[in-house]
Amino acid sequence: MRSLIVTEFLSLDGVVDSPGGGEHPHAGWTFKDVEFDMAAYELKGREQQEAGAMLIGRVSYDEFAPVWPTMEEFAEYNAMPKYVVSSTLTDPEWNNTTVLRSLDEVAELKKGEGGPILVHGSPTLAQGLAAAGLVDRYHFLTFPVVLGSGKKLFAADGADKRKLKLVEHATYPNGIQMAVWDVVG
């Protein structure tokens, strides 16, 4: 069975919206508001090396597909199998991309062989996966910035309550905190 890992850039107030660009009023907050420190991104490089597949929602697909294939630093992601959970996408143009229509299909994908399945961005998808009990681990890079509004990874109504176990952590001179959490029930 494959593990499913949700990997996110978070603000201190839990916002995951538009970390590299997008519609949020403070889009690009990961690189505009925090001094770059290569060491803080070691986890991202490790993820790309270890992943067997990438899973994203339709909105993230629409944002990533035109850009990531042109970026040399995402060569492994561009080559690996990619899965998009969508009820509307029909002909994905990003190479090696398959459309899944339901979380049941994601559960079947997890039963297969291969490396971890990484969920990038896609807060709505991540919430659905968590509610369905499909998330095994979270990888967070938390940035020392408060955005005040925007999409959050966890629902505010408390429906996402789950117990997590910290298995790896680090803090970098620029204030970014890395945390790897296993879901334990």
PDB file of N, CA, C and O in Angstrom, residues 6-24 26-30 60 63-64 119-127 138-143 145 147-155:
ATOM      1  N   VAL A   6       0.219  14.895   2.248  1.00  0.00           N
ATOM      2  CA  VAL A   6      -0.191  16.253   1.900  1.00  0.00           C
ATOM      3  C   VAL A   6       0.974  17.167   2.253  1.00  0.00           C
ATOM      4  O   VAL A   6       1.441  17.180   3.396  1.00  0.00           O
ATOM      5  N   THR A   7       1.467  17.914   1.276  1.00  0.00           N
ATOM      6  CA  THR A   7       2.611  18.795   1.493  1.00  0.00           C
ATOM      7  C   THR A   7       2.192  20.233   1.184  1.00  0.00           C
ATOM      8  O   THR A   7       1.614  20.505   0.141  1.00  0.00           O
ATOM      9  N   GLU A   8       2.445  21.120   2.141  1.00  0.00           N
ATOM     10  CA  GLU A   8       1.932  22.488   2.026  1.00  0.00           C
ATOM     11  C   GLU A   8       2.912  23.527   2.548  1.00  0.00           C
ATOM     12  O   GLU A   8       3.669  23.265   3.477  1.00  0.00           O
ATOM     13  N   PHE A   9       2.840  24.712   1.954  1.00  0.00           N
ATOM     14  CA  PHE A   9       3.402  25.926   2.520  1.00  0.00           C
ATOM     15  C   PHE A   9       2.270  26.568   3.316  1.00  0.00           C
ATOM     16  O   PHE A   9       1.169  26.754   2.791  1.00  0.00           O
ATOM     17  N   LEU A  10       2.527  26.913   4.577  1.00  0.00           N
ATOM     18  CA  LEU A  10       1.520  27.509   5.457  1.00  0.00           C
ATOM     19  C   LEU A  10       2.006  28.849   5.989  1.00  0.00           C
ATOM     20  O   LEU A  10       3.185  29.002   6.288  1.00  0.00           O
ATOM     21  N   SER A  11       1.071  29.775   6.169  1.00  0.00           N
ATOM     22  CA  SER A  11       1.385  30.972   6.939  1.00  0.00           C
ATOM     23  C   SER A  11       1.167  30.617   8.415  1.00  0.00           C
ATOM     24  O   SER A  11       0.586  29.574   8.724  1.00  0.00           O
ATOM     25  N   LEU A  12       1.609  31.472   9.321  1.00  0.00           N
ATOM     26  CA  LEU A  12       1.409  31.191  10.749  1.00  0.00           C
ATOM     27  C   LEU A  12      -0.058  31.067  11.126  1.00  0.00           C
ATOM     28  O   LEU A  12      -0.406  30.356  12.058  1.00  0.00           O
ATOM     29  N   ASP A  13      -0.934  31.728  10.379  1.00  0.00           N
ATOM     30  CA  ASP A  13      -2.363  31.617  10.674  1.00  0.00           C
ATOM     31  C   ASP A  13      -3.050  30.540   9.828  1.00  0.00           C
ATOM     32  O   ASP A  13      -4.268  30.515   9.715  1.00  0.00           O
ATOM     33  N   GLY A  14      -2.267  29.629   9.248  1.00  0.00           N
ATOM     34  CA  GLY A  14      -2.823  28.455   8.586  1.00  0.00           C
ATOM     35  C   GLY A  14      -3.278  28.638   7.157  1.00  0.00           C
ATOM     36  O   GLY A  14      -3.896  27.749   6.583  1.00  0.00           O
ATOM     37  N   VAL A  15      -2.950  29.758   6.527  1.00  0.00           N
ATOM     38  CA  VAL A  15      -3.360  29.995   5.146  1.00  0.00           C
ATOM     39  C   VAL A  15      -2.411  29.268   4.195  1.00  0.00           C
ATOM     40  O   VAL A  15      -1.195  29.305   4.359  1.00  0.00           O
ATOM     41  N   VAL A  16      -2.993  28.600   3.195  1.00  0.00           N
ATOM     42  CA  VAL A  16      -2.221  27.907   2.165  1.00  0.00           C
ATOM     43  C   VAL A  16      -2.437  28.535   0.786  1.00  0.00           C
ATOM     44  O   VAL A  16      -1.869  28.092  -0.194  1.00  0.00           O
ATOM     45  N   ASP A  17      -3.215  29.570   0.735  1.00  0.00           N
ATOM     46  CA  ASP A  17      -3.645  30.228  -0.492  1.00  0.00           C
ATOM     47  C   ASP A  17      -2.510  30.968  -1.184  1.00  0.00           C
ATOM     48  O   ASP A  17      -1.844  31.808  -0.580  1.00  0.00           O
ATOM     49  N   SER A  18      -2.268  30.671  -2.450  1.00  0.00           N
ATOM     50  CA  SER A  18      -1.392  31.441  -3.347  1.00  0.00           C
ATOM     51  C   SER A  18       0.021  31.676  -2.814  1.00  0.00           C
ATOM     52  O   SER A  18       0.531  32.792  -2.869  1.00  0.00           O
ATOM     53  N   PRO A  19       0.723  30.632  -2.343  1.00  0.00           N
ATOM     54  CA  PRO A  19       2.063  30.855  -1.800  1.00  0.00           C
ATOM     55  C   PRO A  19       3.085  31.314  -2.836  1.00  0.00           C
ATOM     56  O   PRO A  19       4.005  32.051  -2.510  1.00  0.00           O
ATOM     57  N   GLY A  20       2.907  30.904  -4.102  1.00  0.00           N
ATOM     58  CA  GLY A  20       3.860  31.289  -5.127  1.00  0.00           C
ATOM     59  C   GLY A  20       3.319  32.295  -6.123  1.00  0.00           C
ATOM     60  O   GLY A  20       4.052  32.868  -6.907  1.00  0.00           O
ATOM     61  N   GLY A  21       2.033  32.497  -6.109  1.00  0.00           N
ATOM     62  CA  GLY A  21       1.355  33.394  -7.031  1.00  0.00           C
ATOM     63  C   GLY A  21      -0.117  33.023  -7.036  1.00  0.00           C
ATOM     64  O   GLY A  21      -0.497  32.023  -6.446  1.00  0.00           O
ATOM     65  N   GLY A  22      -0.929  33.809  -7.674  1.00  0.00           N
ATOM     66  CA  GLY A  22      -2.345  33.486  -7.733  1.00  0.00           C
ATOM     67  C   GLY A  22      -3.218  34.679  -7.435  1.00  0.00           C
ATOM     68  O   GLY A  22      -2.814  35.826  -7.599  1.00  0.00           O
ATOM     69  N   GLU A  23      -4.416  34.397  -6.947  1.00  0.00           N
ATOM     70  CA  GLU A  23      -5.446  35.414  -6.785  1.00  0.00           C
ATOM     71  C   GLU A  23      -5.444  36.113  -5.424  1.00  0.00           C
ATOM     72  O   GLU A  23      -6.044  37.171  -5.276  1.00  0.00           O
ATOM     73  N   HIS A  24      -4.823  35.537  -4.415  1.00  0.00           N
ATOM     74  CA  HIS A  24      -4.832  36.120  -3.071  1.00  0.00           C
ATOM     75  C   HIS A  24      -4.176  37.514  -3.112  1.00  0.00           C
ATOM     76  O   HIS A  24      -3.217  37.732  -3.854  1.00  0.00           O
ATOM     77  N   HIS A  26      -2.105  38.819  -1.254  1.00  0.00           N
ATOM     78  CA  HIS A  26      -0.688  38.738  -0.892  1.00  0.00           C
ATOM     79  C   HIS A  26       0.007  37.580  -1.604  1.00  0.00           C
ATOM     80  O   HIS A  26       0.954  36.995  -1.077  1.00  0.00           O
ATOM     81  N   ALA A  27      -0.469  37.229  -2.790  1.00  0.00           N
ATOM     82  CA  ALA A  27       0.083  36.100  -3.554  1.00  0.00           C
ATOM     83  C   ALA A  27       1.593  36.203  -3.652  1.00  0.00           C
ATOM     84  O   ALA A  27       2.151  37.283  -3.815  1.00  0.00           O
ATOM     85  N   GLY A  28       2.253  35.069  -3.534  1.00  0.00           N
ATOM     86  CA  GLY A  28       3.709  35.029  -3.591  1.00  0.00           C
ATOM     87  C   GLY A  28       4.376  35.259  -2.254  1.00  0.00           C
ATOM     88  O   GLY A  28       5.580  35.496  -2.181  1.00  0.00           O
ATOM     89  N   TRP A  29       3.611  35.152  -1.176  1.00  0.00           N
ATOM     90  CA  TRP A  29       4.114  35.461   0.162  1.00  0.00           C
ATOM     91  C   TRP A  29       5.298  34.600   0.590  1.00  0.00           C
ATOM     92  O   TRP A  29       6.063  35.012   1.444  1.00  0.00           O
ATOM     93  N   THR A  30       5.501  33.435   0.004  1.00  0.00           N
ATOM     94  CA  THR A  30       6.631  32.592   0.411  1.00  0.00           C
ATOM     95  C   THR A  30       7.969  33.178  -0.027  1.00  0.00           C
ATOM     96  O   THR A  30       8.965  33.009   0.663  1.00  0.00           O
ATOM     97  N   SER A  60      -5.514  23.406  -8.788  1.00  0.00           N
ATOM     98  CA  SER A  60      -4.048  23.320  -8.772  1.00  0.00           C
ATOM     99  C   SER A  60      -3.524  22.840 -10.118  1.00  0.00           C
ATOM    100  O   SER A  60      -2.504  23.328 -10.612  1.00  0.00           O
ATOM    101  N   GLU A  63      -3.346  25.680 -12.428  1.00  0.00           N
ATOM    102  CA  GLU A  63      -2.249  26.593 -12.102  1.00  0.00           C
ATOM    103  C   GLU A  63      -0.887  25.990 -12.424  1.00  0.00           C
ATOM    104  O   GLU A  63       0.006  26.674 -12.926  1.00  0.00           O
ATOM    105  N   PHE A  64      -0.698  24.686 -12.133  1.00  0.00           N
ATOM    106  CA  PHE A  64       0.610  24.051 -12.289  1.00  0.00           C
ATOM    107  C   PHE A  64       0.916  23.655 -13.736  1.00  0.00           C
ATOM    108  O   PHE A  64       2.045  23.806 -14.198  1.00  0.00           O
ATOM    109  N   VAL A 119       0.353  15.151  -2.405  1.00  0.00           N
ATOM    110  CA  VAL A 119      -0.702  16.097  -2.718  1.00  0.00           C
ATOM    111  C   VAL A 119      -0.128  17.494  -2.523  1.00  0.00           C
ATOM    112  O   VAL A 119       0.231  17.874  -1.413  1.00  0.00           O
ATOM    113  N   HIS A 120      -0.017  18.248  -3.616  1.00  0.00           N
ATOM    114  CA  HIS A 120       0.495  19.620  -3.591  1.00  0.00           C
ATOM    115  C   HIS A 120      -0.658  20.594  -3.718  1.00  0.00           C
ATOM    116  O   HIS A 120      -1.559  20.384  -4.535  1.00  0.00           O
ATOM    117  N   GLY A 121      -0.585  21.687  -2.954  1.00  0.00           N
ATOM    118  CA  GLY A 121      -1.646  22.697  -3.053  1.00  0.00           C
ATOM    119  C   GLY A 121      -2.987  22.058  -2.713  1.00  0.00           C
ATOM    120  O   GLY A 121      -3.107  21.317  -1.753  1.00  0.00           O
ATOM    121  N   SER A 122      -3.994  22.335  -3.507  1.00  0.00           N
ATOM    122  CA  SER A 122      -5.279  21.637  -3.458  1.00  0.00           C
ATOM    123  C   SER A 122      -5.886  21.519  -2.066  1.00  0.00           C
ATOM    124  O   SER A 122      -6.196  20.421  -1.601  1.00  0.00           O
ATOM    125  N   PRO A 123      -6.118  22.641  -1.357  1.00  0.00           N
ATOM    126  CA  PRO A 123      -6.668  22.533  -0.006  1.00  0.00           C
ATOM    127  C   PRO A 123      -8.035  21.861   0.058  1.00  0.00           C
ATOM    128  O   PRO A 123      -8.313  21.107   0.990  1.00  0.00           O
ATOM    129  N   THR A 124      -8.886  22.084  -0.921  1.00  0.00           N
ATOM    130  CA  THR A 124     -10.202  21.440  -0.912  1.00  0.00           C
ATOM    131  C   THR A 124     -10.056  19.931  -1.057  1.00  0.00           C
ATOM    132  O   THR A 124     -10.707  19.157  -0.343  1.00  0.00           O
ATOM    133  N   LEU A 125      -9.204  19.501  -1.967  1.00  0.00           N
ATOM    134  CA  LEU A 125      -8.943  18.067  -2.134  1.00  0.00           C
ATOM    135  C   LEU A 125      -8.347  17.493  -0.856  1.00  0.00           C
ATOM    136  O   LEU A 125      -8.773  16.428  -0.384  1.00  0.00           O
ATOM    137  N   ALA A 126      -7.372  18.183  -0.264  1.00  0.00           N
ATOM    138  CA  ALA A 126      -6.731  17.691   0.962  1.00  0.00           C
ATOM    139  C   ALA A 126      -7.750  17.539   2.085  1.00  0.00           C
ATOM    140  O   ALA A 126      -7.692  16.562   2.846  1.00  0.00           O
ATOM    141  N   GLN A 127      -8.686  18.478   2.192  1.00  0.00           N
ATOM    142  CA  GLN A 127      -9.734  18.353   3.217  1.00  0.00           C
ATOM    143  C   GLN A 127     -10.585  17.112   2.972  1.00  0.00           C
ATOM    144  O   GLN A 127     -10.901  16.374   3.904  1.00  0.00           O
ATOM    145  N   TYR A 138       1.579  14.556   6.844  1.00  0.00           N
ATOM    146  CA  TYR A 138       1.595  15.947   6.413  1.00  0.00           C
ATOM    147  C   TYR A 138       3.037  16.449   6.442  1.00  0.00           C
ATOM    148  O   TYR A 138       3.761  16.195   7.404  1.00  0.00           O
ATOM    149  N   HIS A 139       3.423  17.164   5.404  1.00  0.00           N
ATOM    150  CA  HIS A 139       4.704  17.874   5.348  1.00  0.00           C
ATOM    151  C   HIS A 139       4.377  19.361   5.295  1.00  0.00           C
ATOM    152  O   HIS A 139       3.739  19.817   4.347  1.00  0.00           O
ATOM    153  N   PHE A 140       4.805  20.099   6.301  1.00  0.00           N
ATOM    154  CA  PHE A 140       4.518  21.533   6.357  1.00  0.00           C
ATOM    155  C   PHE A 140       5.800  22.345   6.406  1.00  0.00           C
ATOM    156  O   PHE A 140       6.707  22.034   7.175  1.00  0.00           O
ATOM    157  N   LEU A 141       5.858  23.396   5.604  1.00  0.00           N
ATOM    158  CA  LEU A 141       6.828  24.461   5.782  1.00  0.00           C
ATOM    159  C   LEU A 141       5.997  25.665   6.196  1.00  0.00           C
ATOM    160  O   LEU A 141       5.181  26.171   5.414  1.00  0.00           O
ATOM    161  N   THR A 142       6.155  26.085   7.452  1.00  0.00           N
ATOM    162  CA  THR A 142       5.378  27.196   7.995  1.00  0.00           C
ATOM    163  C   THR A 142       6.232  28.457   7.952  1.00  0.00           C
ATOM    164  O   THR A 142       7.350  28.484   8.486  1.00  0.00           O
ATOM    165  N   PHE A 143       5.692  29.476   7.305  1.00  0.00           N
ATOM    166  CA  PHE A 143       6.414  30.727   7.080  1.00  0.00           C
ATOM    167  C   PHE A 143       6.028  31.756   8.133  1.00  0.00           C
ATOM    168  O   PHE A 143       4.861  31.836   8.532  1.00  0.00           O
ATOM    169  N   VAL A 145       4.780  34.578   8.625  1.00  0.00           N
ATOM    170  CA  VAL A 145       3.955  35.653   8.088  1.00  0.00           C
ATOM    171  C   VAL A 145       2.496  35.338   8.436  1.00  0.00           C
ATOM    172  O   VAL A 145       2.102  34.173   8.467  1.00  0.00           O
ATOM    173  N   LEU A 147      -1.315  36.208   7.225  1.00  0.00           N
ATOM    174  CA  LEU A 147      -2.011  36.757   6.063  1.00  0.00           C
ATOM    175  C   LEU A 147      -3.415  37.254   6.384  1.00  0.00           C
ATOM    176  O   LEU A 147      -3.972  38.064   5.655  1.00  0.00           O
ATOM    177  N   GLY A 148      -4.011  36.754   7.444  1.00  0.00           N
ATOM    178  CA  GLY A 148      -5.317  37.253   7.868  1.00  0.00           C
ATOM    179  C   GLY A 148      -6.512  36.670   7.154  1.00  0.00           C
ATOM    180  O   GLY A 148      -7.602  36.626   7.704  1.00  0.00           O
ATOM    181  N   SER A 149      -6.331  36.229   5.926  1.00  0.00           N
ATOM    182  CA  SER A 149      -7.442  35.636   5.182  1.00  0.00           C
ATOM    183  C   SER A 149      -6.886  34.742   4.090  1.00  0.00           C
ATOM    184  O   SER A 149      -5.714  34.824   3.748  1.00  0.00           O
ATOM    185  N   GLY A 150      -7.756  33.912   3.563  1.00  0.00           N
ATOM    186  CA  GLY A 150      -7.368  33.022   2.469  1.00  0.00           C
ATOM    187  C   GLY A 150      -7.755  31.590   2.763  1.00  0.00           C
ATOM    188  O   GLY A 150      -8.226  31.265   3.855  1.00  0.00           O
ATOM    189  N   LYS A 151      -7.550  30.742   1.770  1.00  0.00           N
ATOM    190  CA  LYS A 151      -7.887  29.325   1.904  1.00  0.00           C
ATOM    191  C   LYS A 151      -6.999  28.681   2.955  1.00  0.00           C
ATOM    192  O   LYS A 151      -5.796  28.921   2.996  1.00  0.00           O
ATOM    193  N   LYS A 152      -7.633  27.871   3.791  1.00  0.00           N
ATOM    194  CA  LYS A 152      -6.901  27.153   4.831  1.00  0.00           C
ATOM    195  C   LYS A 152      -6.971  25.664   4.562  1.00  0.00           C
ATOM    196  O   LYS A 152      -7.892  25.180   3.898  1.00  0.00           O
ATOM    197  N   LEU A 153      -6.001  24.954   5.090  1.00  0.00           N
ATOM    198  CA  LEU A 153      -5.952  23.510   4.880  1.00  0.00           C
ATOM    199  C   LEU A 153      -7.005  22.791   5.704  1.00  0.00           C
ATOM    200  O   LEU A 153      -7.608  21.823   5.243  1.00  0.00           O
ATOM    201  N   PHE A 154      -7.234  23.256   6.911  1.00  0.00           N
ATOM    202  CA  PHE A 154      -8.171  22.577   7.801  1.00  0.00           C
ATOM    203  C   PHE A 154      -9.427  23.416   7.977  1.00  0.00           C
ATOM    204  O   PHE A 154      -9.357  24.627   8.115  1.00  0.00           O
ATOM    205  N   ALA A 155     -10.567  22.750   7.992  1.00  0.00           N
ATOM    206  CA  ALA A 155     -11.853  23.433   8.139  1.00  0.00           C
ATOM    207  C   ALA A 155     -11.943  24.077   9.516  1.00  0.00           C
ATOM    208  O   ALA A 155     -11.489  23.528  10.512  1.00  0.00           O
TER     209      ALA A 155
END
